[in-house]
Each structure stands twice: as structure tokens, then as C-alpha cells.
Coordinates of C-alpha atoms and ligand atoms in Angstrom, one line a residue:
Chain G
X1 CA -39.4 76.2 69.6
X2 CA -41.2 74.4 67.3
X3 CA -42.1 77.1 64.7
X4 CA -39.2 78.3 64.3
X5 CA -37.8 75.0 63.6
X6 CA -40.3 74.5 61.1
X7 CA -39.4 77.5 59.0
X8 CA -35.9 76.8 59.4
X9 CA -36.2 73.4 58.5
X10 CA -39.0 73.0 55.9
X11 CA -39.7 76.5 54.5
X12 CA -35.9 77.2 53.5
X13 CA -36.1 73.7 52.1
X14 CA -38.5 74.6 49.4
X15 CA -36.3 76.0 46.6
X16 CA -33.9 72.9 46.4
X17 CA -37.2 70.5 46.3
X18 CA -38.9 72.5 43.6
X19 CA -36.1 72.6 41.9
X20 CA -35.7 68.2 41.7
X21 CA -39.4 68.1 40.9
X22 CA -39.1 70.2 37.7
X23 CA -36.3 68.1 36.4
X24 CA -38.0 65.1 37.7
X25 CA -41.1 66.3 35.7
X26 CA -39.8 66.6 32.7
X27 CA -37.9 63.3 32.6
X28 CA -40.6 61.5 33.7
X29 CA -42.9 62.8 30.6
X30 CA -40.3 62.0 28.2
X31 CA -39.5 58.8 29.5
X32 CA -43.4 58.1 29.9
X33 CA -43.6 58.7 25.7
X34 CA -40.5 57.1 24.9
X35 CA -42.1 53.5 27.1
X36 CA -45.8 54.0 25.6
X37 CA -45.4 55.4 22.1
X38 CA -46.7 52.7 20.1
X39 CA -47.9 50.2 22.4
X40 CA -50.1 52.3 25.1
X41 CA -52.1 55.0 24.3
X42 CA -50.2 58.6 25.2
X43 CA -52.8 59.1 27.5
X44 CA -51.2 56.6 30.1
X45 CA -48.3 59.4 30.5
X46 CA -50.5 61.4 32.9
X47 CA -51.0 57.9 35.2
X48 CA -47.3 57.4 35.2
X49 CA -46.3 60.8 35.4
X50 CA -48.9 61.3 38.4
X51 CA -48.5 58.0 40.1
X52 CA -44.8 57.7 40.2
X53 CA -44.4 61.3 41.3
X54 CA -47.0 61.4 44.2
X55 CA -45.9 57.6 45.2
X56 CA -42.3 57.0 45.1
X57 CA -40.2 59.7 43.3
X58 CA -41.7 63.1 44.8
X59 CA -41.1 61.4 48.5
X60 CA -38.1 59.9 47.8
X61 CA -36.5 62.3 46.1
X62 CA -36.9 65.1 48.4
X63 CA -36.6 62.8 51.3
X64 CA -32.9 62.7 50.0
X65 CA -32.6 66.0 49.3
X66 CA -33.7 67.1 52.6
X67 CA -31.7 64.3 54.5
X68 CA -29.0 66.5 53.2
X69 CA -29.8 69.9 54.2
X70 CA -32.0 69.2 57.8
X71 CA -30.3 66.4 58.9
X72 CA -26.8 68.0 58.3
X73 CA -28.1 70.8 59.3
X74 CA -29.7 69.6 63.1
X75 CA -26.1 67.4 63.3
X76 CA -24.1 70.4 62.7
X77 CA -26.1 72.4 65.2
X78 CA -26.5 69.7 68.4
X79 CA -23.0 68.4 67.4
X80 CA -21.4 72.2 68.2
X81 CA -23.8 72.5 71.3
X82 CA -22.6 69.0 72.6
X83 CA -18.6 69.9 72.0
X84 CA -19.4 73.6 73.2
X85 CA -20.6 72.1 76.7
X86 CA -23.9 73.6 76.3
X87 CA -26.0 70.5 76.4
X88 CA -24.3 69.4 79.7
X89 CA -25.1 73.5 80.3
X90 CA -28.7 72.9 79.3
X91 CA -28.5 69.2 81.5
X92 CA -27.0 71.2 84.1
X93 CA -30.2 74.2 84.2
X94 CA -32.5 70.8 84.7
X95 CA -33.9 70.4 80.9
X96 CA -33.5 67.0 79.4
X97 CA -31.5 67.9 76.2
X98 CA -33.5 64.6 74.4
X99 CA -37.0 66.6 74.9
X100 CA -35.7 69.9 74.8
X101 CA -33.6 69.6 71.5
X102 CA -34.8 66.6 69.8
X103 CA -38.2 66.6 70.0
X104 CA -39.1 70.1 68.4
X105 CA -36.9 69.3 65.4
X106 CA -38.0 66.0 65.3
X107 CA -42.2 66.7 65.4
X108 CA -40.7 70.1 62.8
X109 CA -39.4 67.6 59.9
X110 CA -42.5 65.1 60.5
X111 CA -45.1 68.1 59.6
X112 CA -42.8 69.9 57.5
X113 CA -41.5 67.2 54.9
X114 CA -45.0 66.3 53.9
X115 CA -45.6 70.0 53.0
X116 CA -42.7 70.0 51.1
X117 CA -43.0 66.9 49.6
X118 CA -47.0 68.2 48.7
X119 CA -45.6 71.3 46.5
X120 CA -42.6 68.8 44.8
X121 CA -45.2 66.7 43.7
X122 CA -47.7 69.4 42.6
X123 CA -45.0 70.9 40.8
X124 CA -43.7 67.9 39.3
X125 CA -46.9 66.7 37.7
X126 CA -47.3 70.6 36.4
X127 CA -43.8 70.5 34.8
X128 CA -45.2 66.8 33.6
X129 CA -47.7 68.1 32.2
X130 CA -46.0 71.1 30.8
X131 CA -43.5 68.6 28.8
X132 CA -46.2 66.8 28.3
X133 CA -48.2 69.5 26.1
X134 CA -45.3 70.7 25.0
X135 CA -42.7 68.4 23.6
X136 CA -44.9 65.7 23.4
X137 CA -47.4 64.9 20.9
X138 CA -50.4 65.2 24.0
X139 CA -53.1 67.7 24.7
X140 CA -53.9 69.1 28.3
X141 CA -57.3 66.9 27.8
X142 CA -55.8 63.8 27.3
X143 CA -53.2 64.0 30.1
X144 CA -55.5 65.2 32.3
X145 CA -57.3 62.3 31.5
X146 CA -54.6 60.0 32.3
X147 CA -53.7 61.2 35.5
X148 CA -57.4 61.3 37.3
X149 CA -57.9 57.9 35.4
X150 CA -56.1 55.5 37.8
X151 CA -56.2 58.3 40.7
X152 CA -57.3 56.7 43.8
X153 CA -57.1 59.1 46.9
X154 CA -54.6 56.3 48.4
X155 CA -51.8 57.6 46.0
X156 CA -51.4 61.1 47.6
X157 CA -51.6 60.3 51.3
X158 CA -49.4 57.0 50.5
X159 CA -47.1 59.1 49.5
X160 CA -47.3 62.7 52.1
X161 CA -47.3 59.8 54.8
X162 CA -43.8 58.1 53.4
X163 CA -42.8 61.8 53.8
X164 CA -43.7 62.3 57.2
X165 CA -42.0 59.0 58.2
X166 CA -38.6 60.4 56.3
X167 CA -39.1 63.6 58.0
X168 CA -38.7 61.6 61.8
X169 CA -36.2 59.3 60.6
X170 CA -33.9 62.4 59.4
X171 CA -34.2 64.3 62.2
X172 CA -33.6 61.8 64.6
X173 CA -30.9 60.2 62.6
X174 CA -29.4 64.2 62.7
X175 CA -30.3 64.6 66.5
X176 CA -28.7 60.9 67.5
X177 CA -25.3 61.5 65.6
X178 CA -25.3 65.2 66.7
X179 CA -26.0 65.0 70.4
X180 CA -23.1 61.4 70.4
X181 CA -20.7 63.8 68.9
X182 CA -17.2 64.0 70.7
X183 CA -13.9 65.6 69.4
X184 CA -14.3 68.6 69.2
X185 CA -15.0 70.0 65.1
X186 CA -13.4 67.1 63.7
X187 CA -16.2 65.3 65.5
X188 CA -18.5 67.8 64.1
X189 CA -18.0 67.0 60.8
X190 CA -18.2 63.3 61.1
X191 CA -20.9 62.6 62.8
X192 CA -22.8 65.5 60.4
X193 CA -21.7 63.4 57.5
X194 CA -22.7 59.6 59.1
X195 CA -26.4 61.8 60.0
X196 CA -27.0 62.5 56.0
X197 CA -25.7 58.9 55.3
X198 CA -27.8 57.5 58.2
X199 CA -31.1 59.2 57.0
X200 CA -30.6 58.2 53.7
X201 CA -30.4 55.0 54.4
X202 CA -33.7 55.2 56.8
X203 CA -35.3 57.0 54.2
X204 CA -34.7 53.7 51.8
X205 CA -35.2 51.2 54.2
X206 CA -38.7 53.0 55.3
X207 CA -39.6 53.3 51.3
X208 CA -39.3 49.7 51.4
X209 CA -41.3 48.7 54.2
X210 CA -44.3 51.0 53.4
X211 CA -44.5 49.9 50.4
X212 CA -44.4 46.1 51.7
X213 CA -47.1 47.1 54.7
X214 CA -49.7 49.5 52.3
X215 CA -49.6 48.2 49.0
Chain H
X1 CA -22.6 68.2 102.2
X2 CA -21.2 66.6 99.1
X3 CA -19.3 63.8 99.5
X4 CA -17.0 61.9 96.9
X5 CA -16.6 58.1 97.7
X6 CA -14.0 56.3 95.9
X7 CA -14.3 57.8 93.1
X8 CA -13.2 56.1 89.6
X9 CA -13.0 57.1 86.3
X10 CA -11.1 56.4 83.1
X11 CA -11.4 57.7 79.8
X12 CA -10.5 54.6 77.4
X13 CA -7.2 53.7 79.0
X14 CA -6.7 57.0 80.5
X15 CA -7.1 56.7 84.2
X16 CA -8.4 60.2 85.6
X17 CA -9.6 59.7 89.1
X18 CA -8.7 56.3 91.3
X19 CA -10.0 56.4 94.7
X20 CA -10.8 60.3 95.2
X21 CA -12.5 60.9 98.3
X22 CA -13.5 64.0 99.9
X23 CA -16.2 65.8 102.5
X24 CA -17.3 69.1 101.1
X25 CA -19.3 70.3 104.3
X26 CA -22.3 72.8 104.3
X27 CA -21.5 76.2 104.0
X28 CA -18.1 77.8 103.2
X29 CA -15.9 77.5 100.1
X30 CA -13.8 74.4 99.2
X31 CA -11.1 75.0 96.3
X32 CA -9.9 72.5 94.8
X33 CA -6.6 72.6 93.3
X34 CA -4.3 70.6 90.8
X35 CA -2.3 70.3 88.2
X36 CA -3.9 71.2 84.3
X37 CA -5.7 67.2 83.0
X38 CA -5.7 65.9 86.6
X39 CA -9.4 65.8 86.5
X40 CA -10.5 68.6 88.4
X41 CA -13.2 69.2 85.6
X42 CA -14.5 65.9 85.6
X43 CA -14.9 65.7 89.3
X44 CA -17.4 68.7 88.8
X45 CA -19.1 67.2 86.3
X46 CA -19.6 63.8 87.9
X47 CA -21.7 66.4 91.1
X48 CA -24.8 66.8 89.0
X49 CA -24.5 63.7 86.8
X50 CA -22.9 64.5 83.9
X51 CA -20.0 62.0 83.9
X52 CA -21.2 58.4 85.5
X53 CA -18.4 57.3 87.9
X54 CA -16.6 53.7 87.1
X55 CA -17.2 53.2 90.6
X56 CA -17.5 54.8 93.5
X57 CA -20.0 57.3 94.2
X58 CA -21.2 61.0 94.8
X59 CA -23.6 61.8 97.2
X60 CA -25.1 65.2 97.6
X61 CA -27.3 65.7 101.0
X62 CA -27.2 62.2 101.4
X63 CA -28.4 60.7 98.0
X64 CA -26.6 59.1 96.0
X65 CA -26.3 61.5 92.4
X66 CA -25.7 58.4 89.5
X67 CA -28.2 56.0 90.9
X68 CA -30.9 59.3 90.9
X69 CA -34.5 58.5 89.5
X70 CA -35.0 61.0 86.9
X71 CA -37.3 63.4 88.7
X72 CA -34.8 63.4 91.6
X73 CA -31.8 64.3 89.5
X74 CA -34.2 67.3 87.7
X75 CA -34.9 68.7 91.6
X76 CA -31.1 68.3 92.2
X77 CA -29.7 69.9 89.2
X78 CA -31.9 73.0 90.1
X79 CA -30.2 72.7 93.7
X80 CA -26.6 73.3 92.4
X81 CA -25.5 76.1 90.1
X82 CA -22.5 75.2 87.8
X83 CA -20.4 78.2 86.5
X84 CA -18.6 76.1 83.2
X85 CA -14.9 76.6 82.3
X86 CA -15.5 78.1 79.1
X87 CA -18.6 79.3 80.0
X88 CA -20.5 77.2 78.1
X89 CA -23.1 80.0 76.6
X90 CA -25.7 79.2 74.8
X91 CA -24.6 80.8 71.4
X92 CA -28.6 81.0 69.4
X93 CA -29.6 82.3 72.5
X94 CA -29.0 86.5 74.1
X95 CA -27.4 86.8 77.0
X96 CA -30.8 88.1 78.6
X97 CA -32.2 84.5 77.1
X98 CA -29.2 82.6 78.2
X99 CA -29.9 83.8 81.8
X100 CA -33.9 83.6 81.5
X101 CA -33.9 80.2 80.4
X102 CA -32.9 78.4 83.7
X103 CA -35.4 80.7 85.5
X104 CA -38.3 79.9 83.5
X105 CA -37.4 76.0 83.3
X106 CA -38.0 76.6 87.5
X107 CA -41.7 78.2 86.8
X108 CA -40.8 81.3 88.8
X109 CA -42.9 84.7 88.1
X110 CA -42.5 87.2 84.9
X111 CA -41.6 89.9 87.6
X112 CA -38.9 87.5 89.6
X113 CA -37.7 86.4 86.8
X114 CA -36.6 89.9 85.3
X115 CA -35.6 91.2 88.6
X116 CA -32.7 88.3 88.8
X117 CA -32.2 88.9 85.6
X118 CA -31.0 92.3 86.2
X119 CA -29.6 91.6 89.7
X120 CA -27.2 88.7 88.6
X121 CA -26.0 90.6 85.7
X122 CA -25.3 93.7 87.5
X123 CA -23.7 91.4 90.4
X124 CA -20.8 90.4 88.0
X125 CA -20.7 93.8 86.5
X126 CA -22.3 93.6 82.9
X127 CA -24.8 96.2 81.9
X128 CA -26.2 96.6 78.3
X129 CA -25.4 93.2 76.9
X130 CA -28.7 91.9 77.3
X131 CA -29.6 91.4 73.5
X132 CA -26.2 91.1 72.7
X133 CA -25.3 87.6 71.5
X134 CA -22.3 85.6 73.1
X135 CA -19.9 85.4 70.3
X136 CA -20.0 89.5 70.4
X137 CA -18.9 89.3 74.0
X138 CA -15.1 88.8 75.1
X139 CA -13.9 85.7 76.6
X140 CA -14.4 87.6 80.1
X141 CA -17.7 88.4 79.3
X142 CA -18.9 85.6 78.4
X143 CA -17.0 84.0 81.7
X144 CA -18.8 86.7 83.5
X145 CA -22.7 85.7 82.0
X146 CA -21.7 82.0 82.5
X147 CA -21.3 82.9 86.6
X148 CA -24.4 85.2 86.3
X149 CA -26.5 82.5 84.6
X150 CA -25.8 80.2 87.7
X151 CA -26.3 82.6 91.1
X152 CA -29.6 84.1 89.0
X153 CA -31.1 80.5 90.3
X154 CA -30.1 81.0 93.7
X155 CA -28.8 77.6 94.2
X156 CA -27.6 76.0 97.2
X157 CA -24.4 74.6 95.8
X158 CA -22.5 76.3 92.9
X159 CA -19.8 74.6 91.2
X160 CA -17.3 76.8 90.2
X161 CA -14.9 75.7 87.5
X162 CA -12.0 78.2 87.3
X163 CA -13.8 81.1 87.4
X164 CA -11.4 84.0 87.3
X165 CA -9.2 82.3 84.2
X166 CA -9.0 84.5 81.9
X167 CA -10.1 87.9 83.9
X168 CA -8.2 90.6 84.3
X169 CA -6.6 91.1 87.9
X170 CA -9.5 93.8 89.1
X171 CA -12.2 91.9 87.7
X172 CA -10.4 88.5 89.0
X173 CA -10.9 90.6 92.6
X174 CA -14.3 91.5 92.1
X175 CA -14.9 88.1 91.2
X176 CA -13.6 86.2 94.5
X177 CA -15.5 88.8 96.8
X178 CA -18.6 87.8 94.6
X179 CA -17.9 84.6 95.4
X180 CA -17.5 85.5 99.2
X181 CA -20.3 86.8 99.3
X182 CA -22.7 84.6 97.6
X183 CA -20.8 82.0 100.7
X184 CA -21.8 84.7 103.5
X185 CA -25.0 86.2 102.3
X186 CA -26.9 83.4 100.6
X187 CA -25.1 80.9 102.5
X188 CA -24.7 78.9 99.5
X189 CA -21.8 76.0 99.5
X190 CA -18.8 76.5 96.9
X191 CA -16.8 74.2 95.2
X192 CA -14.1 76.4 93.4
X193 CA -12.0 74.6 91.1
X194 CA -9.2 77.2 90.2
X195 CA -5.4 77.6 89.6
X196 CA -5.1 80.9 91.0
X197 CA -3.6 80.3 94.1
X198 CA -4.2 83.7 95.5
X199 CA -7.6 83.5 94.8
X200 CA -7.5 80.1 96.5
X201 CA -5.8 81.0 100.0
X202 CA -8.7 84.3 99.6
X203 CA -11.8 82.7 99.3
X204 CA -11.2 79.3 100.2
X205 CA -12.2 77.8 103.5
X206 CA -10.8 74.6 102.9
X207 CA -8.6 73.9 100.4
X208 CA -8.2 70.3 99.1
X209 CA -5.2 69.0 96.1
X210 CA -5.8 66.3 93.4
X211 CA -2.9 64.7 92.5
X212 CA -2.5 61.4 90.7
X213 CA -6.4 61.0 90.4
X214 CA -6.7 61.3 94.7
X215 CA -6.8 62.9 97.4
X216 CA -3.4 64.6 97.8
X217 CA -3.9 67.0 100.9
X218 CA -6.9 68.9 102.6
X219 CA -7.1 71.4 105.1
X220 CA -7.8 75.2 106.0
X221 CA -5.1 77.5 104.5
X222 CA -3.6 77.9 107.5
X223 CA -3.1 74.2 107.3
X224 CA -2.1 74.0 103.4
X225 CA 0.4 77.0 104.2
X226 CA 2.3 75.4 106.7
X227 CA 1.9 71.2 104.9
X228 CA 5.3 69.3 104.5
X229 CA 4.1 67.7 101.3
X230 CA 7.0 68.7 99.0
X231 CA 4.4 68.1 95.9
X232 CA 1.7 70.4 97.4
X233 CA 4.1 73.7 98.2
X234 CA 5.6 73.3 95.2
X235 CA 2.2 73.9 93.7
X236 CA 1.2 76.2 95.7
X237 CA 4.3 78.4 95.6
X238 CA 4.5 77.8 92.1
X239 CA 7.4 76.4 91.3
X240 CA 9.1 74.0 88.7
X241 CA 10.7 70.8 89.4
Ligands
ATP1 N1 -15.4 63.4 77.9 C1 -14.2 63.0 77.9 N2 -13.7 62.1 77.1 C2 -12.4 61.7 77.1 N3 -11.5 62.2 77.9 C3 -11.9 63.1 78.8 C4 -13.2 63.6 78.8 N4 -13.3 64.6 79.8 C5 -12.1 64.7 80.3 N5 -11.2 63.8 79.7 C6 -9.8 63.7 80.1 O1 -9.7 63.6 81.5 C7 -8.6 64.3 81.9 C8 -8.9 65.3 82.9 O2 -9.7 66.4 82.3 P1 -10.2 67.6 83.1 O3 -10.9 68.4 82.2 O4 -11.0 67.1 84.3 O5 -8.9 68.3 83.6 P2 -8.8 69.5 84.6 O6 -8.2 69.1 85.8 O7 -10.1 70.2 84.7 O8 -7.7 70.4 83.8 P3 -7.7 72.0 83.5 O9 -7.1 72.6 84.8 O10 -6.7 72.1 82.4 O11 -9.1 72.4 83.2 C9 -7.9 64.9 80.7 O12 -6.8 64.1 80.3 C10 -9.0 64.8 79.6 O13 -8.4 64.6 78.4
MG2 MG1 -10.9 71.9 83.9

């Protein structure tokens, strides 16, 4: 149950959270340069490029994305078993739908967003760089320079364990609304869309508070 | 023996059941007819705890079903078999998986487990649709894997909810002496909700009418043949008003 889950869930995931960390990446350069460039030296780029993505903006970002896809996705899903009959079917064979359903998807997202979260972010601080050496007026040294500068080992897991803790509020803001659904695919499709507003709203409440309990 | 007590149940302001009461003894078939929305569905459900009654109660073999500890309810779900109106299917899952999963959830053997598997589908008369998925089955077919997927657990109560809607006549046939003989052979107790009132004076050794969320009228089919209850022959003889 749960590897499956985890391919469908994080490894299909991957493209659309590559994809916001390049753009991310590359905004974050130039915006960097355009904040520093003539009061800072250029070198602080890497620091904020590095820091904000692995922090805040890698998590964040695809926490959002992939409140979209998984937790519209497990909604959908238990919200068609549940008007189908086949979680009272699955009640009925003696399994308890909340362990059987939820908790594989739910342990899935909590391992697989901080995987995807880790190639966003390594991917983001590439693209960072990129722009970096390449629009800006930086070398690889320099940036480099600037990014292990204020790197504290903190940053990273700070940020894959924000991840994890979006990846358990998704999925269980997906499983909650999906297995509540009633009324038939009209209910489908509301309680799919109140799972994506849901986890987006966990994932910025949680952002919040880790940010007031670890830093 | 399952008994219903007083049974209550609305649906926002919809009342479905007020006051049902019935004995369904050991062994034997009870039907239990009535009109389409009188709740004949819900009463099922409310057997092995999927619907909480407002109040009143369920009992099956003497316990109480909505005031079940959780381990209790898990050992009685796997003591009653329910055969779902629209079959219910689990549509991620093959029909060999569909069938397999309520045998493993039990802990039973590899080898018992694939020898059910082939018994209860060749019972109801499906070969070669093991890997075949249920939206590439027909509505009868799928009927059909629902009823196999509860006698493969060799239960001692199966709930049937209207299980030859939707079959053809033969099949339908084939159908009520498989439900006959599941009653003789494994003496397993039916509850057969169904508005094929031939079906219902064939297999049924009680029947019992829910009208008006009650109790309308019980008895053999001897009885329910011969009752003066204008409301009850006219369903059973299938007329209009
Ligand atoms: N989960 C539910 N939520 C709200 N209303 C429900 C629910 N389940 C059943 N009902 C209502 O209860 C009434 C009885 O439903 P039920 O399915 O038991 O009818 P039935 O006797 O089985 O009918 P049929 O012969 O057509 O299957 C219907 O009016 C239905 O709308
Ligand atoms: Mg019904």
C-alpha cells in the first residue's frame, strides 16, 4: 500500500515542483542583485538565494503546489470510494477505512514531500546560481561563497521538516474531506476543492508556527 | 438471531424508520419487502454498524451492534456477509483482489484463500474475470462479484440487498437457488431485501413488509399469500392504486 502511494503521490509530483523552483531561482537571483547592488557586497546573493530557498520558499512553494495535486488527488479518490459504497464495503469486510486508507497516504506524503521538496530546493539554488553567473555581474566563486557563508546545517533540515509536516497536513486535510464526502459527484467536487483550500491553509498556518517554535 | 428494537432513524427531517421491530430467527431466509425509499437499505446497513440508529437498537446473537467495542464490531462484521445494492466493488482493485481482500483481512491460508476464490466465483457463475477490473464488467457482473465477494467468507449471516435487480430472468433463477442453498448447505441466515416478489415467495421463509418506516406485516408465504392487509396484496400482486 504504502509504496505505491508514494510513487503516485511524490514521484509524479516532481515535474510541477522542478518546474516552480527554476522560476523561483531565477527571481530570487535577480531580486537578490536588484536589493544588494550598491549597498551589500554581490556575494550576499548566494546567502539569500540559499537561505530563502531551503527555509521558506522551496517548502512553501511546493507545499502549495502539492496541496493541489495530492490532496485533490487522495479527496477525489476516498470521496468516489465513500459515495460508491465501497468504504462502508471495506467497513463491512472488517478493515477500519481510517487505518486502511488514510494512513498509507498519509505516512506517503510525510516521506515523500521532503524528497520533493530536497530536489526543488537543489534545483532552485542551481537555477540561482545559474542566473547568478549568468545575468548577473557574479562568478561561481563568489556565489558559492555566499551561500556556504551563513550555511548552518539547521537551514536544510528546518526546512525538509516544514515539508514533512505539509506533507501530513495535506493528506489528512485530503483524507478528512474525502472520506466526509456525501452527494454523490457534486459532493465529490466540493469537498476535493475545500481539501486543496484546507491544506493550504494548514500548510500556512504550520509555516507559521515552525517558524515561531525553531527560530 | 437478529433482532431490530424500535428502531429510529431520520435523515435531516426525513423520517425513514419509526419504531421498526422485527425477529430474524437462525437459520432460513427472511425477505424483506417494500416500497423503493422506505428504508429497506438503511435497515441493512444499521446490522453491521454502518448507520447509528436515533434510537432503538440492533442486536445480533444477543449484543447489542451500535454500542460494540471496536474489536467486537471487527469479529462481527467478519460474522455477516453483506451482498451491496450496487455492488459496491472496489474499482482500483481486480475482481480476483476484490474477492481476496476480505479473505486475507481474516488471516486464512494462501491455499484456502485461492480455493474460495475460485469456488465463490464459479458458485455465481463467472469464470475468466479474475484480472479483469470492475468497470469492464456489466452491471450483472459486477452484481454477481459483489455476492461472491460475501459467501467467499463463509459467513453466518449474509445481508442481501436486492440481489437479482438488474439480472436477467435465468441468472435471477440461478441466483435464488444460490441463495437456497447457501440457507440449506452452510446453514447460514439470510436477510434478502428484494422487490422481486417471485423471488420472494421462492426463497423466502418468512417474509416481513416495511411500510411507513414499521413493521407492516410478517409471516410465512403461506401467511403473506392469504393477509387481508389491502396495502400488502396490493404489493405483492403488484398493483397500482
Ligand atoms: N446516508 C444518507 N443520507 C441521507 N439520506 C439517506 C441516506 N441513506 C438513505 N437515505 C434516505 O433514506 C431513505 C431510504 O433509503 P433506502 O436506501 O433505505 O431505501 P430502500 O428502501 O433501500 O429503497 P430502494 O428499494 O429503492 O433501494 C431514502 O429517502 C433516502 O434518501
Ligand atoms: Mg435499497
Amino acid at each position: 500500500m504504502l509504496v505505491p502511494q508514494m510513487l503516485r503521490l511524490g514521484v509524479q509530483s516532481i515535474p510541477i515542483a522542478l518546474f516552480i523552483a527554476v522560476f523561483t531561482g531565477i527571481v530570487l537571483a535577480l531580486l537578490a542583485s536588484y536589493i544588494f547592488t550598491g549597498t551589500v557586497p554581490l556575494y550576499f546573493v548566494g546567502a539569500l538565494v540559499g537561505k530563502t530557498i531551503m527555509m521558506e520558499l522551496g517548502p512553501v512553494l511546493t507545499g502549495m503546489a502539492l496541496a493541489g495535486r495530492v490532496g485533490a488527488s487522495i479527496a477525489a479518490e476516498l470521496g468516489t470510494m465513500k459515495v460508491t459504497e465501497q468504504v462502508d464495503a471495506l467497513e463491512t469486510l472488517a478493515f477500519d477505512p481510517a487505518s486502511y486508507l488514510v494512513v498509507p497516504r498519509v505516512l506517503a506524503a510525510t516521506l515523500m514531500f521532503p524528497v520533493v521538496t530536497a530536489f526543488a530546493i537543489a534545483l532552485g539554488v542551481v537555477t540561482g546560481w545559474i542566473t547568478a553567473v549568468n545575468l548577473l555581474d557574479l562568478s561561481t566563486v563568489e556565489f558559492v561563497k555566499g551561500l556556504r557563508m551563513f550555511y548552518v546545517p539547521k537551514d536544510l533540515w528546518f526546512g525538509l521538516l516544514k515539508a514533512a509536516s505539509f506533507g501530513a497536513a495535506v493528506a489528512l486535510a485530503g483524507s478528512l474531506r474525502g472520506l466526509s464526502t456525501a452527494g454523490g459527484a457534486r459532493g465529490v467536487g466540493r469537498e476535493t476543492t475545500r481539501a486543496v483550500v484546507l491544506g493550504c491553509e494548514a500548510i500556512l498556518v504550520l509555516d507559521a508556527f515552525w517558524a515561531l517554535v525553531l527560530l | 438471531m437478529i433482532r431490530f428494537d424500535n428502531l429510529h432513524k431520520r435523515f435531516g427531517d426525513r423520517v425513514v424508520l419509526d419504531g421498526f421491530t422485527l425477529e430474524v430467527p437462525t437459520g432460513g431466509t427472511t425477505v424483506l419487502i417494500g416500497a423503493s425509499g422506505a428504508g429497506k437499505s438503511v435497515i441493512l446497513k444499521h446490522v453491521v454498524g454502518l448507520i447509528r440508529p436515533d434510537a432503538g437498537h440492533v442486536e445480533v446473537d444477543g449484543q447489542r451492534v451500535d454500542t460494540l467495542e471496536r474489536d467486537d464490531l471487527v469479529a462481527l462484521r467478519c460474522s455477516i456477509g453483506y451482498v451491496f445494492q450496487f455492488a459496491a466493488l472496489f474499482d482500483s482493485l481486480t475482481i480476483a483482489q476484490n474477492i481476496r481482500l476480505g479473505l486475507e483481512r481474516q488471516g486464512l491460508d494462501e491455499a484456502v484463500i485461492t480455493e474460495r476464490l475460485r469456488e465463490s466465483l464459479d458458485v455465481v457463475g463467472l469464470s475468466d474475470v479474475d484480472d479483469r477490473f470492475p468497470d469492464e464488467l456489466s452491471g450483472g457482473m459486477r452484481k454477481r462479484v459483489g455476492i461472491a465477494r460475501a459467501i467467499a467468507l463463509r459467513p453466518r449471516y449474509i445481508l442481501w440487498d436486492e440481489p437479482t435487480t438488474g439480472l436477467d430472468p435465468v441468472t435471477s433463477a440461478t441466483m435464488d437457488d444460490l441463495m437456497r442453498r447457501t440457507t440449506d448447505v452452510f446453514g447460514v441466515t439470510s436477510v434478502v431485501v428484494t422487490h422481486d416478489m417471485r423471488s420472494a415467495f421462492s426463497i423466502g421463509s418468512r417474509i416481513a413488509m416495511l411500510a411507513d418506516g414499521r413493521l407492516r406485516a410478517v409471516g410465512t408465504p403461506e401467511e403473506m399469500r392469504n393477509i387481508d392487509d389491502p396495502l400488502v396484496r396490493r404489493f405483492i400482486e403488484g398493483r397500482a392504486e
